[in-house]
mmCIF file of C-alpha atoms and ligand atoms in Angstrom:
data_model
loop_
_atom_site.group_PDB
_atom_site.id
_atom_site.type_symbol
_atom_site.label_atom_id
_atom_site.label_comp_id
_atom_site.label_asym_id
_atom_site.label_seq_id
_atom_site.Cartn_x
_atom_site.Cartn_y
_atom_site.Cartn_z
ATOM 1 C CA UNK A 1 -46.358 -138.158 -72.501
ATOM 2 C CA UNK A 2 -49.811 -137.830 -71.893
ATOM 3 C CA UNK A 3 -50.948 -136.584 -75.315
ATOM 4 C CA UNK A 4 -51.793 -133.453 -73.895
ATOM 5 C CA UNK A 5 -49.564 -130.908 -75.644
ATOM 6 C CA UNK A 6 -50.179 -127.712 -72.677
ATOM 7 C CA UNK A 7 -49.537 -130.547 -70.221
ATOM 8 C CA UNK A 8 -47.028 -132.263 -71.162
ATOM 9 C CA UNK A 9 -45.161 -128.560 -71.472
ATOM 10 C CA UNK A 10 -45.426 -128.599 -67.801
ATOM 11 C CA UNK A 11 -42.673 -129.319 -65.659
ATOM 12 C CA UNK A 12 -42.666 -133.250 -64.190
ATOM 13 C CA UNK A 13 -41.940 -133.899 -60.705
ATOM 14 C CA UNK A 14 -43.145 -137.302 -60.786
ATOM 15 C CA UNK A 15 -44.403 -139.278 -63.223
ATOM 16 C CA UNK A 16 -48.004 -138.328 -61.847
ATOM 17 C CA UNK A 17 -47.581 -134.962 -60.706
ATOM 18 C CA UNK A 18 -46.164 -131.693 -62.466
ATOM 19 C CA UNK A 19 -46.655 -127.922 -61.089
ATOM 20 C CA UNK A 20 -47.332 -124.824 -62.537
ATOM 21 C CA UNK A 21 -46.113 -121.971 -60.267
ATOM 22 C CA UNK A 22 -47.736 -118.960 -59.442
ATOM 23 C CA UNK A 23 -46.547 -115.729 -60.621
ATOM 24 C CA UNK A 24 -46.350 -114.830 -57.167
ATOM 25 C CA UNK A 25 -43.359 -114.473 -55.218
ATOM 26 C CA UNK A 26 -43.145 -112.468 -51.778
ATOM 27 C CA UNK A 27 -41.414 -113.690 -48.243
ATOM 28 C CA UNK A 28 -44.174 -115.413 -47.145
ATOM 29 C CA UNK A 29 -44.548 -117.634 -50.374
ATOM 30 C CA UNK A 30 -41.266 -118.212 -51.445
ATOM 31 C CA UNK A 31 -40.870 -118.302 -55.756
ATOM 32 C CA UNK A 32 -45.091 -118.338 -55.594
ATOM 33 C CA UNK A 33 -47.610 -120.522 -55.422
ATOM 34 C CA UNK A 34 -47.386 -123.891 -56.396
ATOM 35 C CA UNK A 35 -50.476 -125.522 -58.116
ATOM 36 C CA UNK A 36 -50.206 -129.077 -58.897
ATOM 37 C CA UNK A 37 -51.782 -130.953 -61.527
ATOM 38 C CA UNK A 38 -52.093 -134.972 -61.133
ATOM 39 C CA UNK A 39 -52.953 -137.395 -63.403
ATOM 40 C CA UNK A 40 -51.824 -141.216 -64.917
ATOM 41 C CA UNK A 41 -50.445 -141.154 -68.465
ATOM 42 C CA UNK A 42 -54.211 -142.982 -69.304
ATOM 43 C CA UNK A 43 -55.917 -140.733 -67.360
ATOM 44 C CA UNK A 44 -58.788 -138.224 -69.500
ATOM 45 C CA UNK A 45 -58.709 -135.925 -66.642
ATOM 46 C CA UNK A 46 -56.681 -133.936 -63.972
ATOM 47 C CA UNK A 47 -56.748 -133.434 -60.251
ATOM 48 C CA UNK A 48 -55.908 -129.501 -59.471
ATOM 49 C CA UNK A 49 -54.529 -129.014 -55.847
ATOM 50 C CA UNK A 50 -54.271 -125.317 -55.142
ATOM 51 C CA UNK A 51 -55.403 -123.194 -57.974
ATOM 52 C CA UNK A 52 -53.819 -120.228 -55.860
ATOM 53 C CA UNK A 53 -55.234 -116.598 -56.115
ATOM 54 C CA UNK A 54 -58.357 -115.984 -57.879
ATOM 55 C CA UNK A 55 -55.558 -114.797 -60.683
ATOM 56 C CA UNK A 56 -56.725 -114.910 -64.174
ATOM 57 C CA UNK A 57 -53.554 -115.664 -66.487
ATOM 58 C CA UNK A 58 -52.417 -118.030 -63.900
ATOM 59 C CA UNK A 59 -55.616 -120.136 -63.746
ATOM 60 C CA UNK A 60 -56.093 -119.875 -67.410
ATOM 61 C CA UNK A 61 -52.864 -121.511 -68.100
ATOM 62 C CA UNK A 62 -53.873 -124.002 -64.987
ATOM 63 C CA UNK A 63 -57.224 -125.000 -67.084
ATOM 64 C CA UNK A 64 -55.336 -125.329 -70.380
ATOM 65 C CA UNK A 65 -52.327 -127.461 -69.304
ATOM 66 C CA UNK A 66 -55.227 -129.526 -67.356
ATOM 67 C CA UNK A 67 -57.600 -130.018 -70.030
ATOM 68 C CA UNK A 68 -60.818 -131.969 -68.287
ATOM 69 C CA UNK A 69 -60.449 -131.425 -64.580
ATOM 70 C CA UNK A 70 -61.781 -134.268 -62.695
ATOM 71 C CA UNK A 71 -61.444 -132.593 -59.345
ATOM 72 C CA UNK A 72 -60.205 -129.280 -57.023
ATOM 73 C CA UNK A 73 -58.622 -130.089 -54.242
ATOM 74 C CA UNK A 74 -57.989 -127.387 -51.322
ATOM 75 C CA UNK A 75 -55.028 -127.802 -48.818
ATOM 76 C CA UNK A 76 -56.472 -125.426 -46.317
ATOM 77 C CA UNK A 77 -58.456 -122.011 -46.821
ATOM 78 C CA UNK A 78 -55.758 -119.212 -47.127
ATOM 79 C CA UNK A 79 -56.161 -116.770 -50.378
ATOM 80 C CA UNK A 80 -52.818 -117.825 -52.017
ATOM 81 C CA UNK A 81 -53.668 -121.781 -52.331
ATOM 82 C CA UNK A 82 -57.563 -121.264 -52.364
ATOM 83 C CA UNK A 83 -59.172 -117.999 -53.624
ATOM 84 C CA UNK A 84 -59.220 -118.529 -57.049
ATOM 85 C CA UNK A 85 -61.029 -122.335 -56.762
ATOM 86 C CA UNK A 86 -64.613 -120.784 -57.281
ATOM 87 C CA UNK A 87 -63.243 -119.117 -60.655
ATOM 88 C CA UNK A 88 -61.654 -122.409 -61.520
ATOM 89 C CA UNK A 89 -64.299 -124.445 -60.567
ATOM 90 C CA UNK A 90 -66.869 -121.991 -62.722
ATOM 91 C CA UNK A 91 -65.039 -122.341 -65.595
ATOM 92 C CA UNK A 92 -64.083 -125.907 -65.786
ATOM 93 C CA UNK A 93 -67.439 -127.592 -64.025
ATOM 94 C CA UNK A 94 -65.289 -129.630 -61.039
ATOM 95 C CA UNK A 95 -65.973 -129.706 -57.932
ATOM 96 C CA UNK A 96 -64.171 -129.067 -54.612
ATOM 97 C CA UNK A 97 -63.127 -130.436 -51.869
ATOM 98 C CA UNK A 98 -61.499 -129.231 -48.548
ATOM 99 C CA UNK A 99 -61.871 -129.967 -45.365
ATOM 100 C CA UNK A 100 -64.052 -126.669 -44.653
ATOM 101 C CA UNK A 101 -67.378 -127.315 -46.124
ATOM 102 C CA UNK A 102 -67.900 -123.451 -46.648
ATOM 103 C CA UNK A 103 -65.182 -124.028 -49.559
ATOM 104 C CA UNK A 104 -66.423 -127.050 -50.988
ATOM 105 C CA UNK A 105 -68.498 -127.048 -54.295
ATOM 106 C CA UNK A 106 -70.626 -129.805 -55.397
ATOM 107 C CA UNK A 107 -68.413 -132.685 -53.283
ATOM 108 C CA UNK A 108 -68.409 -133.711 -49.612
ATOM 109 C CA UNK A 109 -66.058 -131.871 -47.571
ATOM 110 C CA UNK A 110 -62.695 -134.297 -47.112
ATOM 111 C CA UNK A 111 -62.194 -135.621 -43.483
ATOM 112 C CA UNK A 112 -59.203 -137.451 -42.123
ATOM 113 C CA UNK A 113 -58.550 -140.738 -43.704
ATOM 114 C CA UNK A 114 -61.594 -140.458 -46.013
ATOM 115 C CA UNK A 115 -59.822 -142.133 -49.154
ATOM 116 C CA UNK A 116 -60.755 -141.580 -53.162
ATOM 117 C CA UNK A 117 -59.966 -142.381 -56.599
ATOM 118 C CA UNK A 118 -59.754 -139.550 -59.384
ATOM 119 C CA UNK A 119 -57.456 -139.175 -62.987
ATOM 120 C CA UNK A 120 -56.295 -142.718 -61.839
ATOM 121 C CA UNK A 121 -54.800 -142.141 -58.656
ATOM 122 C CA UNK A 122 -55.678 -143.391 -55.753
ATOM 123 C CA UNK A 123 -55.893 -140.390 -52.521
ATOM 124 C CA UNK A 124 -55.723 -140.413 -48.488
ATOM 125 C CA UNK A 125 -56.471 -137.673 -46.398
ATOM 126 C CA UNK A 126 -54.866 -136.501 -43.620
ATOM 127 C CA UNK A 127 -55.873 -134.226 -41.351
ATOM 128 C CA UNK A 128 -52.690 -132.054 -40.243
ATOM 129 C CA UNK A 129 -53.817 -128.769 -38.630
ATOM 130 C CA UNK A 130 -50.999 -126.744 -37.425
ATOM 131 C CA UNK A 131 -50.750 -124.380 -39.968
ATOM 132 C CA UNK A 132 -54.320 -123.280 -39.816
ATOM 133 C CA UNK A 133 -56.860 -125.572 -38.043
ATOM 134 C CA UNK A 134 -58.430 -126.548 -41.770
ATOM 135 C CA UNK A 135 -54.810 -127.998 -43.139
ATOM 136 C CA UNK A 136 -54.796 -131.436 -44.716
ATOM 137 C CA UNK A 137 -52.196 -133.518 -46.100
ATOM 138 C CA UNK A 138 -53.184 -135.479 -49.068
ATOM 139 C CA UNK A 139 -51.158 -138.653 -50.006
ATOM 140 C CA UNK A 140 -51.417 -139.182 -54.194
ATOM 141 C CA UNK A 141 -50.855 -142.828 -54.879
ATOM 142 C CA UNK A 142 -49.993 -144.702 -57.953
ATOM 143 C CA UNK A 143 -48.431 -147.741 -59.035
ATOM 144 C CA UNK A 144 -47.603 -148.795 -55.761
ATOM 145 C CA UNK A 145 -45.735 -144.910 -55.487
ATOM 146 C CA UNK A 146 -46.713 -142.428 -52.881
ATOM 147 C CA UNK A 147 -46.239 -138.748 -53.123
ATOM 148 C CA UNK A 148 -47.454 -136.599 -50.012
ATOM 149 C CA UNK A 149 -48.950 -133.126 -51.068
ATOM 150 C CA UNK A 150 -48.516 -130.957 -48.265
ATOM 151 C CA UNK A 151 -49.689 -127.397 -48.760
ATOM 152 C CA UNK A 152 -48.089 -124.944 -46.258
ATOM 153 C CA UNK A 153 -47.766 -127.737 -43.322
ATOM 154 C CA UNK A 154 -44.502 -128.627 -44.931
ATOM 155 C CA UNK A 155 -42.870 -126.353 -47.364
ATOM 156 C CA UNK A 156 -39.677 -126.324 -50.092
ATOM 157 C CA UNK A 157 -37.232 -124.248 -48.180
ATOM 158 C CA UNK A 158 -37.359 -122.397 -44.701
ATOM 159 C CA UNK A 159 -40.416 -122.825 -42.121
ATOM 160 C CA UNK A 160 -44.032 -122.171 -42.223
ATOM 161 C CA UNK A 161 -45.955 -120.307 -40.116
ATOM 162 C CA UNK A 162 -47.886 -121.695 -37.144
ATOM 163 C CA UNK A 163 -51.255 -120.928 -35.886
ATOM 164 C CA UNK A 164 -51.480 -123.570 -32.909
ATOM 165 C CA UNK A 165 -48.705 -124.807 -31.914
ATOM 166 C CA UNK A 166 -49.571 -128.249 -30.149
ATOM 167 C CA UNK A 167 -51.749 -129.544 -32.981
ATOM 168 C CA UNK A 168 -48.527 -129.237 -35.498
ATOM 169 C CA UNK A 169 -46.356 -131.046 -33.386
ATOM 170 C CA UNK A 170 -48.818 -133.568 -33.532
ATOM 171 C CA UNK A 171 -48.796 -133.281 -37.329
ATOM 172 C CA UNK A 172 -45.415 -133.346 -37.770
ATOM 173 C CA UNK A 173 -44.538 -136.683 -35.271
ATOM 174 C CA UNK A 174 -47.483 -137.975 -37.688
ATOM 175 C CA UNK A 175 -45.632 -137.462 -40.944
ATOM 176 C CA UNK A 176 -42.136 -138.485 -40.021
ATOM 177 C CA UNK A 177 -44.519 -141.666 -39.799
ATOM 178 C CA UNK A 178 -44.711 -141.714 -43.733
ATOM 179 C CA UNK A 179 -42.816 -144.145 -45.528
ATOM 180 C CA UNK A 180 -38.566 -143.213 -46.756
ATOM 181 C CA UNK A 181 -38.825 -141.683 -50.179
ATOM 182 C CA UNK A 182 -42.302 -140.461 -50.155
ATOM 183 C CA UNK A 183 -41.558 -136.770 -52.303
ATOM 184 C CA UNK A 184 -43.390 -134.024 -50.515
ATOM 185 C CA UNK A 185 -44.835 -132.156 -52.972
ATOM 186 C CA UNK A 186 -45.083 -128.620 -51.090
ATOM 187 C CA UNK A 187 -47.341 -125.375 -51.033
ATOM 188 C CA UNK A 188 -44.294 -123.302 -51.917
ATOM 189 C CA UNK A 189 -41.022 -123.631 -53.066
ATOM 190 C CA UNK A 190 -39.224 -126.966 -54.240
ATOM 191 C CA UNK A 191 -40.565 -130.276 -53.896
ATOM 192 C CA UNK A 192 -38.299 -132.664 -51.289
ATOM 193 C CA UNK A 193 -37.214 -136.049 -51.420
ATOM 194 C CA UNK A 194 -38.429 -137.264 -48.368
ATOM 195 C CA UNK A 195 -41.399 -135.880 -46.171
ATOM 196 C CA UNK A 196 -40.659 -138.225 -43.161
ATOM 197 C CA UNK A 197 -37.372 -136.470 -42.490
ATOM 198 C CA UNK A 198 -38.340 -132.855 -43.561
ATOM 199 C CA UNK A 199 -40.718 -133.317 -40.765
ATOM 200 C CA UNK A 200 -38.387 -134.888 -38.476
ATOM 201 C CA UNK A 201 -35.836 -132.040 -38.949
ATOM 202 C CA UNK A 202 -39.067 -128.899 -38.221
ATOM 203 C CA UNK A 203 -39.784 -130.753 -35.433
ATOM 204 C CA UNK A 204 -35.865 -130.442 -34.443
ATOM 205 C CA UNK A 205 -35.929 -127.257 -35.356
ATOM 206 C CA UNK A 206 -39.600 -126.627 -33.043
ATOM 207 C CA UNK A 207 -38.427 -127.607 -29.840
ATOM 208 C CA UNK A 208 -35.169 -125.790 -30.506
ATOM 209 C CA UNK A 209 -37.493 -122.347 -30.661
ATOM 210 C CA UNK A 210 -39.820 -123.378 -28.167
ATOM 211 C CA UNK A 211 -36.696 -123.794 -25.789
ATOM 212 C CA UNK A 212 -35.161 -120.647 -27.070
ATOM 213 C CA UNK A 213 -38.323 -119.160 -26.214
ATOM 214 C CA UNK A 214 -38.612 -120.827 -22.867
ATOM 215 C CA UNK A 215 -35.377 -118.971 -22.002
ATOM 216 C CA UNK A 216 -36.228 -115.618 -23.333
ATOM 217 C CA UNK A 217 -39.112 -115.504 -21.495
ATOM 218 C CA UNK A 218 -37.528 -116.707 -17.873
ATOM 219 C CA UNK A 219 -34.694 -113.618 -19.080
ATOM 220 C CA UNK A 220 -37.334 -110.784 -19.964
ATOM 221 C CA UNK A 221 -40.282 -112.098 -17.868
ATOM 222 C CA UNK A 222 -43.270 -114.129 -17.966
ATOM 223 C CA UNK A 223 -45.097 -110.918 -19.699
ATOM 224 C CA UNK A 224 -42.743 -110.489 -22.064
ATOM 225 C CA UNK A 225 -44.633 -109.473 -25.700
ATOM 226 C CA UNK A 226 -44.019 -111.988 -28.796
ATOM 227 C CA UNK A 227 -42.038 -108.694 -30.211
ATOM 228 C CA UNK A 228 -39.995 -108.529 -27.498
ATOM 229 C CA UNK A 229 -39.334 -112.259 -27.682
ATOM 230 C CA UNK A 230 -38.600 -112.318 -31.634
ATOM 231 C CA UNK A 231 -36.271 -109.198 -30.925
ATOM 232 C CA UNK A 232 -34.114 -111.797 -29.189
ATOM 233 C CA UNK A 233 -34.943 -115.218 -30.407
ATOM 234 C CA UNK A 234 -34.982 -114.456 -34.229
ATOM 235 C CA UNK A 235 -31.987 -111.401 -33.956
ATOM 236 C CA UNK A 236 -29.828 -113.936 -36.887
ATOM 237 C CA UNK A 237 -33.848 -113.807 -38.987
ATOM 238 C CA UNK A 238 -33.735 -111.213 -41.896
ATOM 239 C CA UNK A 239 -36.025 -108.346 -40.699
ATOM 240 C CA UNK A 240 -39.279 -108.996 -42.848
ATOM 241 C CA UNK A 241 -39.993 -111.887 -41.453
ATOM 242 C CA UNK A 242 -40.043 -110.775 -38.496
ATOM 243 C CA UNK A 243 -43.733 -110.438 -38.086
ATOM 244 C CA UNK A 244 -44.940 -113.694 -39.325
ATOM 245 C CA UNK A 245 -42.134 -114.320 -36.265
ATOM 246 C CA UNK A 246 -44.084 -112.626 -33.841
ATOM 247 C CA UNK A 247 -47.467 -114.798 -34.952
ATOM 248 C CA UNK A 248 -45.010 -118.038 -34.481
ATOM 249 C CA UNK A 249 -44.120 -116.840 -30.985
ATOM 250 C CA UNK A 250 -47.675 -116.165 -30.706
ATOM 251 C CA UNK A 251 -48.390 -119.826 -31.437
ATOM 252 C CA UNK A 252 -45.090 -120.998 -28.306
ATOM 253 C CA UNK A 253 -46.412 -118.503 -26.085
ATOM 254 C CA UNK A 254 -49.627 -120.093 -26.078
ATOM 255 C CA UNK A 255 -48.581 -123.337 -26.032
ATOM 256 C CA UNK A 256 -46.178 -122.958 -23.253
ATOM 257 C CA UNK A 257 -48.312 -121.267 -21.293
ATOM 258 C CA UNK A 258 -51.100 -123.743 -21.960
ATOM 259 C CA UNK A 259 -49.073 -126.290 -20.864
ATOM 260 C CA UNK A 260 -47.292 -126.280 -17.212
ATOM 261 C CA UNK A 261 -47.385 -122.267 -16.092
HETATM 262 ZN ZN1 LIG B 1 -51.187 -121.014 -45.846
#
């Protein structure tokens, strides 16, 4: 209990960390948004990571459960984590940080390893582009007890999409670096136990595309379209997500033919 009544309605995920979700749902971001709200039980403040869309009932109840917020943090610039920051930031007085200075307010713009302390946690920044080129990882640490918030670069359930390919492997051989039992505590969907080998099993799962699309492409021909490509590569993928397919095939086809052709 923190002796905040809005907060403490929240649901937990750690003893530092709870989430309030997004009344947002689609394909691309799974049961919605998820926001995430840090702070120590002594703590007279919160950290807000991803306020989401500039969407009013959701960031009032984000400011209420909060109470005094300390700090925004931004994940990377997309609409669904980011967009509503400004309104949140307005309203409450904090200011933000991302890695993209255009989206910072009143704060420094984070860079890789470039470490803090706010609402009595200590934080780490990694830089993890992949997803977009502006994605950070941010490790939340207290009592000795590490939590990785990942934003899309790792989510609850399924895979994100890719921008550039090469630059997320890299990410990913970087987090299966993390410590066993540090909880990733993801853009979308559920929280997992254990970012090192989430991101040991996409980067599996990577190469096992990248060599599926290796072989499409020596079947159809090296001009073969990313359509073409996810027609055969993704036939066992449910049909609406087939185009954020196409931009992951985007994202091989560039690498592969970056590298070696
Ligand atoms: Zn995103």
């Amino acid at each position: 209990m923190t002796g905040h009544p809005a907060y403490d309605e929240l649901r937990r995920v750690t003893p530092v960390a709870s989430v309030v979700l997004e009344n947002n749902p689609s394909s691309m971001t799974l049961e919605g948004t998820n926001t995430w709200l840090l702070r120590t039980p002594a703590a007279e403040s919160c950290v807000v990571v991803d306020p989401g869309y500039e969407d009013e009932p959701h960031l009032e109840k984000v400011a209420e459960a909060a109470g005094r917020i300390e700090l925004i943090l931004l994940t990377h610039h997309h609409p669904d984590h980011a967009e509503g920051a400004p309104w949140l930031a307005a309203r409450s007085g904090a200011p933000v940080r991302a890695l993209d200075p255009a989206l910072c307010r009143n704060a420094p713009p984070l860079t890789d390893g470039s470490t803090f302390e706010a609402a009595g946690l200590g934080f780490e920044v990694l830089h993890t582009p992949g997803h977009t080129e502006d994605s950070v990882c941010v490790r939340a640490t207290y009592n000795g007890k590490t939590a990785m918030l990942t934003g899309d670069s790792v989510l609850g359930r399924g895979t994100t999409v890719i921008a550039d390919l090469g630059p997320y492997l890299t990410t990913l051989r970087r987090l299966i670096e993390e410590p066993r039992g540090t909880v990733a505590l993801t853009g979308h969907g559920p929280e997992l136990p254990d970012v090192a080998s989430i991101a040991r099993e996409y980067l599996a799962h990577r190469v096992e595309r990248l060599n599926q699309v290796s072989a499409a492409l020596a079947h159809l021909g090296g001009d073969a379209t990313p359509r073409q490509i996810v027609e055969l590569v993704y036939a066992d993928v449910d049909r609406s997500l087939w185009t954020p397919a196409e931009w992951s095939v985007k994202a091989q086809l560039d690498y592969l033919r970056g590298n070696g052709n």
